[in-house]
Protein backbone atom coordinates (compact mmCIF):
# COMPACT_ATOMS: atom_id res chain seq x y z
CA UNK A 1 0.00 0.00 0.00
CA UNK A 2 1.45 3.36 -1.01
CA UNK A 3 1.43 6.04 1.67
CA UNK A 4 0.07 9.39 0.54
CA UNK A 5 2.62 12.18 0.53
CA UNK A 6 1.69 15.39 2.33
CA UNK A 7 3.38 17.67 -0.22
CA UNK A 8 1.85 20.19 -2.57
CA UNK A 9 4.73 19.88 -5.05
CA UNK A 10 6.26 16.84 -6.79
CA UNK A 11 9.58 15.48 -5.51
CA UNK A 12 12.60 16.90 -7.33
CA UNK A 13 13.93 13.32 -7.50
CA UNK A 14 11.41 10.50 -7.72
CA UNK A 15 11.51 8.21 -4.68
CA UNK A 16 12.95 4.83 -5.63
CA UNK A 17 14.99 6.15 -8.55
CA UNK A 18 18.32 5.74 -6.74
CA UNK A 19 17.71 2.36 -5.13
CA UNK A 20 16.42 0.95 -8.42
CA UNK A 21 20.03 0.64 -9.65
CA UNK A 22 23.32 -0.37 -8.00
CA UNK A 23 25.44 2.45 -6.62
CA UNK A 24 27.57 3.60 -9.57
CA UNK A 25 31.31 3.95 -10.00
CA UNK A 26 32.18 7.56 -10.86
CA UNK A 27 35.21 8.74 -12.82
CA UNK A 28 36.88 12.09 -12.23
CA UNK A 29 37.67 14.29 -15.23
CA UNK A 30 41.43 13.92 -14.74
CA UNK A 31 44.04 12.14 -12.66
CA UNK A 32 42.78 8.57 -13.03
CA UNK A 33 40.47 8.89 -10.03
CA UNK A 34 37.61 6.42 -9.64
CA UNK A 35 34.97 6.67 -6.94
CA UNK A 36 33.68 3.21 -6.10
CA UNK A 37 31.56 1.74 -3.30
CA UNK A 38 33.50 0.54 -0.27
CA UNK A 39 34.47 -3.14 -0.16
CA UNK A 40 35.17 -5.19 2.95
CA UNK A 41 38.80 -5.51 1.86
CA UNK A 42 39.19 -1.74 2.32
CA UNK A 43 38.76 -2.04 6.10
CA UNK A 44 42.51 -1.86 6.98
CA UNK A 45 43.17 1.36 5.01
CA UNK A 46 39.88 2.86 6.21
CA UNK A 47 40.80 2.21 9.85
CA UNK A 48 44.35 3.53 9.31
CA UNK A 49 42.98 6.78 7.86
CA UNK A 50 41.11 7.51 11.06
CA UNK A 51 44.37 7.20 12.99
CA UNK A 52 45.79 10.19 11.08
CA UNK A 53 45.95 13.30 13.27
CA UNK A 54 44.50 15.61 10.62
CA UNK A 55 41.51 13.38 9.90
CA UNK A 56 40.92 12.90 13.63
CA UNK A 57 41.04 16.65 14.09
CA UNK A 58 37.95 17.18 11.93
CA UNK A 59 36.07 13.87 12.41
CA UNK A 60 34.91 12.81 15.85
CA UNK A 61 33.05 9.69 14.66
CA UNK A 62 35.74 7.04 14.11
CA UNK A 63 35.83 3.26 13.67
CA UNK A 64 37.64 1.40 16.45
CA UNK A 65 38.47 -1.82 14.58
CA UNK A 66 38.49 -3.39 11.14
CA UNK A 67 35.33 -5.29 12.11
CA UNK A 68 33.60 -2.02 12.91
CA UNK A 69 34.79 -0.54 9.62
CA UNK A 70 33.10 -3.43 7.81
CA UNK A 71 29.94 -2.73 9.82
CA UNK A 72 30.11 0.86 8.57
CA UNK A 73 30.42 -0.42 4.99
CA UNK A 74 27.30 -2.55 5.49
CA UNK A 75 25.49 0.53 6.81
CA UNK A 76 26.68 2.48 3.77
CA UNK A 77 25.10 -0.14 1.49
CA UNK A 78 21.86 0.15 3.45
CA UNK A 79 21.99 3.94 3.10
CA UNK A 80 21.95 3.53 -0.67
CA UNK A 81 19.05 1.06 -0.61
CA UNK A 82 17.09 3.36 1.71
CA UNK A 83 18.06 6.44 -0.33
CA UNK A 84 19.55 8.08 2.77
CA UNK A 85 23.13 8.49 1.56
CA UNK A 86 25.86 7.37 -0.82
CA UNK A 87 29.46 6.62 0.18
CA UNK A 88 32.48 6.03 -2.04
CA UNK A 89 36.15 5.15 -1.70
CA UNK A 90 38.23 7.60 -3.73
CA UNK A 91 40.75 5.45 -5.55
CA UNK A 92 43.50 5.53 -8.14
CA UNK A 93 42.04 3.55 -11.05
CA UNK A 94 39.85 1.54 -8.67
CA UNK A 95 42.75 0.21 -6.61
CA UNK A 96 44.72 2.26 -4.09
CA UNK A 97 42.39 4.07 -1.68
CA UNK A 98 43.19 7.78 -1.52
CA UNK A 99 40.20 9.06 0.43
CA UNK A 100 36.50 8.99 1.15
CA UNK A 101 33.62 11.04 -0.23
CA UNK A 102 29.94 10.86 0.63
CA UNK A 103 26.60 12.38 -0.17
CA UNK A 104 24.62 12.56 3.07
CA UNK A 105 21.26 13.76 4.29
CA UNK A 106 19.54 13.12 0.97
CA UNK A 107 16.33 15.13 0.64
CA UNK A 108 14.76 13.87 -2.57
CA UNK A 109 11.68 16.04 -2.14
CA UNK A 110 13.67 19.28 -2.22
CA UNK A 111 16.65 17.98 -4.21
CA UNK A 112 19.21 18.88 -1.53
CA UNK A 113 22.11 16.86 -0.07
CA UNK A 114 25.41 17.34 1.82
CA UNK A 115 28.94 16.51 0.66
CA UNK A 116 31.60 15.20 3.05
CA UNK A 117 35.11 13.87 2.41
CA UNK A 118 38.60 13.20 3.66
CA UNK A 119 41.91 12.37 1.96
CA UNK A 120 44.78 10.22 3.25
CA UNK A 121 48.05 12.08 4.01
CA UNK A 122 49.96 10.83 0.94
CA UNK A 123 47.25 12.15 -1.42
CA UNK A 124 46.89 15.66 0.00
CA UNK A 125 47.71 18.74 -2.08
CA UNK A 126 47.59 16.62 -5.26
CA UNK A 127 44.10 17.55 -6.50
CA UNK A 128 42.49 14.34 -5.20
CA UNK A 129 39.93 16.08 -2.99
CA UNK A 130 38.82 18.63 -5.59
CA UNK A 131 38.77 15.94 -8.30
CA UNK A 132 36.53 13.73 -6.19
CA UNK A 133 34.23 16.60 -5.25
CA UNK A 134 33.98 17.61 -8.91
CA UNK A 135 33.05 14.08 -10.03
CA UNK A 136 30.44 13.68 -7.30
CA UNK A 137 28.99 17.12 -7.94
CA UNK A 138 28.58 16.54 -11.69
CA UNK A 139 26.89 13.18 -11.08
CA UNK A 140 24.57 14.43 -8.33
CA UNK A 141 23.46 17.62 -10.12
CA UNK A 142 23.38 16.57 -13.76
CA UNK A 143 22.73 12.82 -13.75
CA UNK A 144 20.57 12.39 -10.66
CA UNK A 145 18.96 15.82 -10.63
CA UNK A 146 19.79 17.30 -7.24
CA UNK A 147 19.30 21.05 -7.25
CA UNK A 148 21.58 22.09 -4.38
CA UNK A 149 24.57 20.48 -2.67
CA UNK A 150 25.92 21.80 0.62
CA UNK A 151 29.39 21.42 2.11
CA UNK A 152 30.41 22.66 5.54
CA UNK A 153 33.66 22.65 7.49
CA UNK A 154 35.21 24.24 10.54
CA UNK A 155 36.22 27.85 10.02
CA UNK A 156 39.69 26.71 11.17
CA UNK A 157 39.99 24.17 8.34
CA UNK A 158 41.59 26.29 5.63
CA UNK A 159 42.42 23.30 3.42
CA UNK A 160 38.80 22.20 3.20
CA UNK A 161 37.73 25.76 2.50
CA UNK A 162 40.12 25.82 -0.45
CA UNK A 163 38.77 22.54 -1.83
CA UNK A 164 35.19 23.79 -1.59
CA UNK A 165 35.99 27.07 -3.31
CA UNK A 166 38.01 25.44 -6.12
CA UNK A 167 35.14 23.01 -6.68
CA UNK A 168 32.63 25.80 -7.29
CA UNK A 169 30.99 25.77 -3.85
CA UNK A 170 30.19 29.35 -2.89
CA UNK A 171 30.73 30.31 0.74
CA UNK A 172 27.33 31.48 1.98
CA UNK A 173 28.01 32.25 5.61
CA UNK A 174 29.04 31.04 9.05
CA UNK A 175 27.04 28.69 11.25
CA UNK A 176 27.98 29.81 14.73
CA UNK A 177 29.05 27.13 17.23
CA UNK A 178 27.50 24.48 14.98
CA UNK A 179 29.78 21.47 15.50
CA UNK A 180 31.72 19.76 18.28
CA UNK A 181 35.33 18.71 17.74
CA UNK A 182 37.78 17.19 20.21
CA UNK A 183 38.91 20.67 21.29
CA UNK A 184 35.40 22.07 21.74
CA UNK A 185 32.73 23.78 19.66
CA UNK A 186 33.58 25.20 16.24
CA UNK A 187 31.94 27.73 13.96
CA UNK A 188 31.31 26.21 10.54
CA UNK A 189 31.55 27.75 7.10
CA UNK A 190 28.62 26.80 4.85
CA UNK A 191 29.32 26.43 1.13
CA UNK A 192 26.81 25.44 -1.53
CA UNK A 193 26.71 24.57 -5.21
CA UNK A 194 23.42 25.13 -7.06
CA UNK A 195 22.72 23.46 -10.39
CA UNK A 196 23.36 25.88 -13.23
CA UNK A 197 25.25 28.38 -11.08
CA UNK A 198 28.63 26.70 -10.60
CA UNK A 199 31.39 28.68 -12.36
CA UNK A 200 32.83 25.81 -14.41
CA UNK A 201 29.53 24.22 -15.41
CA UNK A 202 28.86 20.46 -15.19
XYZ file of N, CA and C in Angstrom, residues 1-175:
525
model
N 0.847 -1.188 0.000
C 0.000 0.000 0.000
C 0.888 1.244 0.000
N 0.652 2.151 -0.899
C 1.454 3.364 -1.008
C 0.933 4.419 -0.046
N 1.818 4.992 0.738
C 1.427 6.035 1.673
C 1.330 7.374 0.955
N 0.248 8.092 1.182
C 0.067 9.393 0.544
C 1.096 10.384 1.068
N 1.641 11.182 0.164
C 2.624 12.185 0.531
C 1.917 13.496 0.835
N 2.317 14.123 1.924
C 1.687 15.386 2.330
C 2.472 16.565 1.771
N 2.667 16.585 0.436
C 3.384 17.666 -0.223
C 2.520 18.246 -1.328
N 2.614 19.542 -1.505
C 1.851 20.192 -2.572
C 2.621 20.248 -3.883
N 3.897 19.849 -3.846
C 4.734 19.877 -5.049
C 5.326 18.490 -5.285
N 5.634 18.143 -6.530
C 6.262 16.841 -6.788
C 7.697 16.819 -6.271
N 8.190 15.625 -5.934
C 9.580 15.484 -5.510
C 10.512 15.870 -6.649
N 11.583 16.567 -6.320
C 12.596 16.902 -7.325
C 13.179 15.622 -7.922
N 13.414 14.617 -7.068
C 13.931 13.315 -7.505
C 12.910 12.264 -7.087
N 12.457 11.469 -8.012
C 11.411 10.497 -7.719
C 11.882 9.466 -6.703
N 11.136 9.245 -5.638
C 11.507 8.207 -4.682
C 11.643 6.855 -5.372
N 12.693 6.128 -5.018
C 12.951 4.834 -5.626
C 13.877 4.876 -6.816
N 14.161 6.063 -7.341
C 14.987 6.151 -8.550
C 16.448 5.826 -8.277
N 16.943 6.095 -7.071
C 18.321 5.739 -6.744
C 18.445 4.250 -6.460
N 17.602 3.754 -5.569
C 17.706 2.359 -5.135
C 17.383 1.382 -6.249
N 16.780 1.841 -7.319
C 16.423 0.950 -8.420
C 17.647 0.410 -9.143
N 18.796 1.065 -8.983
C 20.029 0.640 -9.647
C 21.143 0.510 -8.620
N 22.166 -0.296 -8.903
C 23.319 -0.374 -7.996
C 24.012 0.978 -7.891
N 24.670 1.217 -6.767
C 25.435 2.448 -6.617
C 26.523 2.487 -7.692
N 26.638 3.585 -8.436
C 27.567 3.600 -9.574
C 29.010 3.861 -9.166
N 29.904 3.523 -10.076
C 31.305 3.945 -10.005
C 31.408 5.239 -10.798
N 32.067 6.253 -10.213
C 32.181 7.562 -10.857
C 33.635 7.838 -11.206
N 33.860 8.401 -12.375
C 35.213 8.739 -12.820
C 35.403 10.245 -12.777
N 36.538 10.673 -12.226
C 36.876 12.094 -12.234
C 37.357 12.490 -13.627
N 37.303 13.798 -13.902
C 37.669 14.288 -15.228
C 39.150 14.083 -15.536
N 39.986 14.057 -14.514
C 41.430 13.917 -14.738
C 42.054 13.187 -13.557
N 43.276 12.711 -13.760
C 44.043 12.138 -12.662
C 43.818 10.670 -12.401
N 43.002 9.994 -13.220
C 42.784 8.569 -13.025
C 42.023 8.219 -11.768
N 41.228 9.152 -11.254
C 40.469 8.892 -10.027
C 39.167 8.171 -10.345
N 38.886 7.121 -9.579
C 37.614 6.421 -9.641
C 36.993 6.410 -8.252
N 35.725 6.747 -8.185
C 34.972 6.675 -6.943
C 34.143 5.400 -7.008
N 34.398 4.478 -6.096
C 33.677 3.211 -6.103
C 33.118 2.923 -4.715
N 32.065 2.100 -4.621
C 31.560 1.739 -3.301
C 32.634 1.029 -2.476
N 32.551 1.189 -1.171
C 33.502 0.541 -0.274
C 33.331 -0.975 -0.306
N 34.456 -1.684 -0.234
C 34.469 -3.142 -0.165
C 35.063 -3.566 1.174
N 34.680 -4.741 1.644
C 35.174 -5.193 2.951
C 36.692 -5.226 3.012
N 37.344 -5.478 1.882
C 38.803 -5.507 1.858
C 39.456 -4.163 2.092
N 38.670 -3.088 2.068
C 39.189 -1.738 2.324
C 39.289 -1.427 3.809
N 38.821 -2.334 4.662
C 38.761 -2.037 6.099
C 40.111 -1.616 6.693
N 41.236 -2.276 6.365
C 42.506 -1.857 6.976
C 42.891 -0.414 6.650
N 42.782 -0.005 5.361
C 43.172 1.361 5.007
C 42.174 2.367 5.560
N 40.908 1.990 5.631
C 39.881 2.865 6.206
C 40.185 3.120 7.684
N 40.477 2.062 8.431
C 40.805 2.210 9.847
C 42.074 3.030 10.028
N 43.094 2.787 9.199
C 44.350 3.530 9.307
C 44.131 5.014 9.065
N 43.230 5.362 8.144
C 42.978 6.776 7.858
C 42.491 7.501 9.095
N 41.659 6.857 9.868
C 41.110 7.510 11.057
C 42.099 7.558 12.221
N 43.302 7.041 12.006
C 44.370 7.202 12.991
C 45.279 8.379 12.651
N 45.034 9.003 11.494
C 45.785 10.186 11.081
C 45.328 11.399 11.887
N 46.284 12.167 12.387
C 45.955 13.298 13.268
C 45.051 14.315 12.582
N 45.281 14.584 11.304
C 44.497 15.609 10.615
C 43.055 15.157 10.414
N 42.868 13.893 10.052
C 41.505 13.382 9.901
C 40.803 13.345 11.250
N 41.519 12.936 12.290
C 40.918 12.896 13.627
C 40.561 14.301 14.121
N 41.303 15.280 13.661
C 41.037 16.652 14.093
C 39.657 17.121 13.666
N 39.209 16.676 12.481
C 37.951 17.177 11.929
C 36.815 16.159 11.964
N 37.095 14.919 12.394
C 36.068 13.874 12.413
C 36.059 13.200 13.781
N 34.991 13.395 14.514
C 34.911 12.805 15.854
C 34.272 11.418 15.844
N 33.599 11.042 14.778
C 33.052 9.685 14.665
C 34.078 8.828 13.936
N 34.608 7.807 14.648
C 35.738 7.041 14.113
C 35.541 5.556 14.374
N 35.880 4.704 13.417
C 35.825 3.261 13.670
C 36.943 2.848 14.623
N 36.672 1.841 15.450
C 37.641 1.398 16.447
C 38.354 0.112 16.053
N 37.879 -0.556 15.007
C 38.473 -1.823 14.576
C 38.119 -2.067 13.121
N 38.818 -3.026 12.509
C 38.486 -3.388 11.137
C 37.077 -3.971 11.069
N 36.685 -4.725 12.093
C 35.332 -5.287 12.113
C 34.294 -4.171 12.119
N 34.549 -3.121 12.893
C 33.595 -2.019 12.915
C 33.595 -1.274 11.584
N 34.750 -1.158 10.941
C 34.790 -0.536 9.617
C 33.906 -1.301 8.642
N 33.957 -2.631 8.694
C 33.102 -3.432 7.812
C 31.624 -3.233 8.155
N 31.329 -3.034 9.431
C 29.944 -2.729 9.818
C 29.506 -1.396 9.211
N 30.421 -0.425 9.210
C 30.107 0.862 8.572
C 29.821 0.658 7.088
N 30.632 -0.174 6.421
C 30.417 -0.418 4.992
C 29.040 -1.033 4.747
N 28.637 -1.950 5.630
C 27.302 -2.550 5.493
C 26.226 -1.482 5.665
N 26.442 -0.563 6.618
C 25.487 0.528 6.814
C 25.461 1.456 5.604
N 26.626 1.655 4.974
C 26.681 2.477 3.768
C 25.822 1.852 2.664
N 25.905 0.529 2.517
C 25.098 -0.139 1.491
C 23.607 0.017 1.789
N 23.258 -0.050 3.061
C 21.859 0.155 3.448
C 21.417 1.589 3.178
N 22.322 2.540 3.410
C 21.993 3.941 3.104
C 21.572 4.091 1.650
N 22.297 3.429 0.738
C 21.951 3.527 -0.672
C 20.566 2.918 -0.932
N 20.330 1.725 -0.381
C 19.051 1.057 -0.611
C 17.884 1.853 -0.030
N 18.149 2.565 1.063
C 17.093 3.359 1.709
C 17.054 4.797 1.184
N 17.960 5.100 0.265
C 18.061 6.444 -0.326
C 18.285 7.511 0.751
N 19.171 7.160 1.701
C 19.549 8.083 2.768
C 20.940 8.675 2.571
N 21.771 8.018 1.767
C 23.134 8.494 1.565
C 23.855 7.634 0.546
N 25.026 8.102 0.124
C 25.865 7.368 -0.822
C 27.319 7.617 -0.430
N 28.093 6.543 -0.348
C 29.455 6.620 0.184
C 30.406 5.922 -0.781
N 31.502 6.584 -1.094
C 32.479 6.031 -2.036
C 33.895 6.055 -1.448
N 34.696 5.074 -1.855
C 36.148 5.146 -1.701
C 36.692 5.905 -2.900
N 37.540 6.888 -2.651
C 38.228 7.603 -3.731
C 39.507 6.830 -4.014
N 39.645 6.339 -5.235
C 40.754 5.446 -5.552
C 41.526 5.911 -6.777
N 42.717 5.359 -6.917
C 43.499 5.531 -8.140
C 43.186 4.351 -9.047
N 42.412 4.585 -10.089
C 42.040 3.547 -11.051
C 41.344 2.355 -10.394
N 40.612 2.599 -9.313
C 39.847 1.544 -8.667
C 40.623 0.742 -7.653
N 41.931 0.988 -7.525
C 42.752 0.208 -6.612
C 43.083 0.938 -5.328
N 44.238 1.589 -5.296
C 44.719 2.261 -4.092
C 43.698 3.274 -3.576
N 43.351 3.150 -2.294
C 42.387 4.067 -1.678
C 43.098 5.352 -1.273
N 42.595 6.469 -1.799
C 43.186 7.780 -1.521
C 42.329 8.627 -0.590
N 41.065 8.252 -0.422
C 40.202 9.059 0.426
C 38.784 8.526 0.451
N 37.921 9.318 1.026
C 36.498 8.992 1.153
C 35.689 10.208 0.715
N 34.557 9.959 0.063
C 33.622 11.036 -0.231
C 32.212 10.478 -0.086
N 31.303 11.314 0.376
C 29.944 10.860 0.635
C 28.949 11.955 0.312
N 27.755 11.509 -0.024
C 26.604 12.382 -0.168
C 25.645 11.977 0.944
N 25.378 12.887 1.866
C 24.618 12.557 3.066
C 23.338 13.394 3.128
N 22.461 12.981 4.038
C 21.258 13.759 4.288
C 20.426 13.997 3.045
N 20.244 12.956 2.238
C 19.539 13.123 0.970
C 18.086 13.542 1.204
N 17.712 14.646 0.619
C 16.335 15.126 0.643
C 15.845 15.119 -0.803
N 15.198 14.019 -1.185
C 14.762 13.868 -2.566
C 13.602 14.803 -2.887
N 12.802 15.136 -1.904
C 11.678 16.038 -2.141
C 12.163 17.407 -2.603
N 13.166 17.954 -1.889
C 13.671 19.284 -2.218
C 14.878 19.253 -3.147
N 15.472 18.081 -3.347
C 16.646 17.979 -4.205
C 17.884 18.570 -3.578
N 18.078 18.307 -2.281
C 19.208 18.876 -1.533
C 19.960 17.740 -0.836
N 21.292 17.845 -0.771
C 22.114 16.864 -0.068
C 23.400 17.535 0.403
N 24.172 16.807 1.229
C 25.407 17.336 1.818
C 26.596 16.503 1.367
N 27.695 17.165 1.079
C 28.937 16.511 0.659
C 29.912 16.478 1.833
N 30.570 15.336 2.016
C 31.602 15.203 3.051
C 32.743 14.364 2.483
N 33.966 14.608 2.958
C 35.107 13.874 2.406
C 36.298 13.962 3.338
N 37.260 13.061 3.126
C 38.604 13.199 3.664
C 39.576 12.552 2.680
N 40.865 12.891 2.834
C 41.912 12.366 1.957
C 43.071 11.884 2.827
N 43.659 10.749 2.471
C 44.782 10.219 3.249
C 45.992 11.137 3.078
N 46.923 11.132 4.049
C 48.048 12.079 4.007
C 48.834 12.071 2.702
N 49.110 10.903 2.141
C 49.956 10.830 0.940
C 49.292 11.455 -0.287
N 47.974 11.630 -0.247
C 47.255 12.148 -1.420
C 46.868 13.611 -1.284
N 47.271 14.259 -0.199
C 46.887 15.657 0.002
C 47.711 16.589 -0.893
N 47.072 17.705 -1.254
C 47.707 18.736 -2.084
C 48.101 18.194 -3.460
N 47.339 17.196 -3.937
C 47.591 16.624 -5.264
C 46.358 16.732 -6.167
N 45.316 17.405 -5.709
C 44.101 17.545 -6.504
C 43.100 16.423 -6.317
N 43.392 15.480 -5.407
C 42.487 14.342 -5.204
C 41.147 14.807 -4.632
N 41.183 15.654 -3.616
C 39.925 16.081 -2.986
C 39.049 16.854 -3.964
N 39.623 17.831 -4.661
C 38.822 18.626 -5.586
C 38.364 17.781 -6.775
N 39.180 16.832 -7.214
C 38.770 15.944 -8.298
C 37.583 15.084 -7.900
N 37.631 14.559 -6.678
C 36.526 13.729 -6.191
C 35.261 14.548 -6.004
N 35.402 15.736 -5.435
C 34.235 16.600 -5.251
C 33.627 16.968 -6.602
N 34.477 17.264 -7.578
C 33.976 17.608 -8.907
C 33.209 16.468 -9.556
N 33.729 15.230 -9.440
C 33.051 14.078 -10.034
C 31.713 13.828 -9.359
N 31.691 13.897 -8.030
C 30.441 13.676 -7.297
C 29.420 14.763 -7.602
N 29.888 16.004 -7.685
C 28.988 17.125 -7.939
C 28.334 16.998 -9.314
N 29.132 16.684 -10.336
C 28.584 16.538 -11.686
C 27.541 15.431 -11.737
N 27.836 14.304 -11.101
C 26.888 13.184 -11.083
C 25.601 13.565 -10.352
N 25.747 14.141 -9.159
C 24.568 14.432 -8.333
C 23.665 15.480 -8.979
N 24.258 16.534 -9.555
C 23.461 17.616 -10.117
C 22.905 17.276 -11.488
N 23.740 16.675 -12.352
C 23.375 16.570 -13.755
C 22.938 15.178 -14.204
N 23.244 14.156 -13.423
C 22.729 12.822 -13.750
C 21.542 12.455 -12.870
N 21.637 12.752 -11.586
C 20.566 12.387 -10.662
C 19.512 13.476 -10.576
N 19.924 14.740 -10.630
C 18.962 15.825 -10.635
C 18.828 16.592 -9.338
N 19.815 16.442 -8.423
C 19.786 17.304 -7.236
C 19.889 18.763 -7.680
N 19.273 19.630 -6.920
C 19.297 21.053 -7.250
C 20.376 21.803 -6.474
N 20.645 21.368 -5.242
C 21.575 22.092 -4.376
C 22.372 21.091 -3.545
N 23.686 21.275 -3.520
C 24.571 20.485 -2.674
C 25.258 21.413 -1.681
N 25.292 21.001 -0.433
C 25.925 21.797 0.620
C 27.188 21.115 1.122
N 28.130 21.917 1.575
C 29.387 21.422 2.108
C 29.777 22.351 3.246
N 29.972 21.792 4.446
C 30.413 22.661 5.537
C 31.687 22.119 6.174
N 32.401 23.015 6.839
C 33.665 22.650 7.485
C 33.961 23.670 8.570
N 34.809 23.303 9.499
C 35.214 24.244 10.540
C 35.854 25.487 9.921
N 35.590 26.619 10.504
C 36.222 27.851 10.023
C 37.740 27.793 10.178
N 38.239 26.852 10.965
C 39.685 26.706 11.167
C 40.311 25.749 10.146
N 39.497 25.151 9.309
C 39.986 24.167 8.340
C 40.188 24.854 6.981
N 41.313 25.520 6.845
C 41.589 26.288 5.626
C 41.710 25.395 4.400
N 42.255 24.186 4.564
C 42.424 23.295 3.419
C 41.075 22.906 2.832
N 40.115 22.573 3.696
C 38.796 22.195 3.201
C 38.085 23.382 2.562
N 38.312 24.562 3.089
C 37.725 25.759 2.503
C 38.246 25.947 1.078
N 39.532 25.694 0.876
C 40.116 25.823 -0.449
C 39.548 24.817 -1.429
N 39.354 23.570 -0.970
C 38.773 22.539 -1.828
C 37.364 22.945 -2.248
N 36.568 23.390 -1.287
C 35.187 23.790 -1.589
C 35.157 24.916 -2.614
N 35.981 25.920 -2.415
C 35.987 27.071 -3.311
C 36.445 26.674 -4.709
N 37.516 25.880 -4.811
C 38.007 25.443 -6.123
C 36.996 24.569 -6.847
N 36.129 23.913 -6.089
C 35.141 23.011 -6.679
C 33.842 23.716 -7.035
N 33.809 25.042 -6.897
C 32.631 25.797 -7.291
C 31.576 25.927 -6.218
N 31.927 25.637 -4.962
C 30.990 25.771 -3.850
C 31.163 27.159 -3.232
N 30.137 27.969 -3.361
C 30.186 29.350 -2.894
C 30.011 29.388 -1.383
N 30.860 30.151 -0.714
C 30.733 30.311 0.737
C 29.567 31.243 1.036
N 28.557 30.728 1.740
C 27.332 31.483 1.984
C 27.278 32.142 3.352
N 28.064 31.644 4.293
C 28.015 32.252 5.614
C 28.633 31.360 6.668
N 28.472 31.748 7.918
C 29.045 31.036 9.052
C 27.936 30.557 9.974
N 27.968 29.264 10.267
C 27.044 28.691 11.248
C 27.749 28.729 12.604
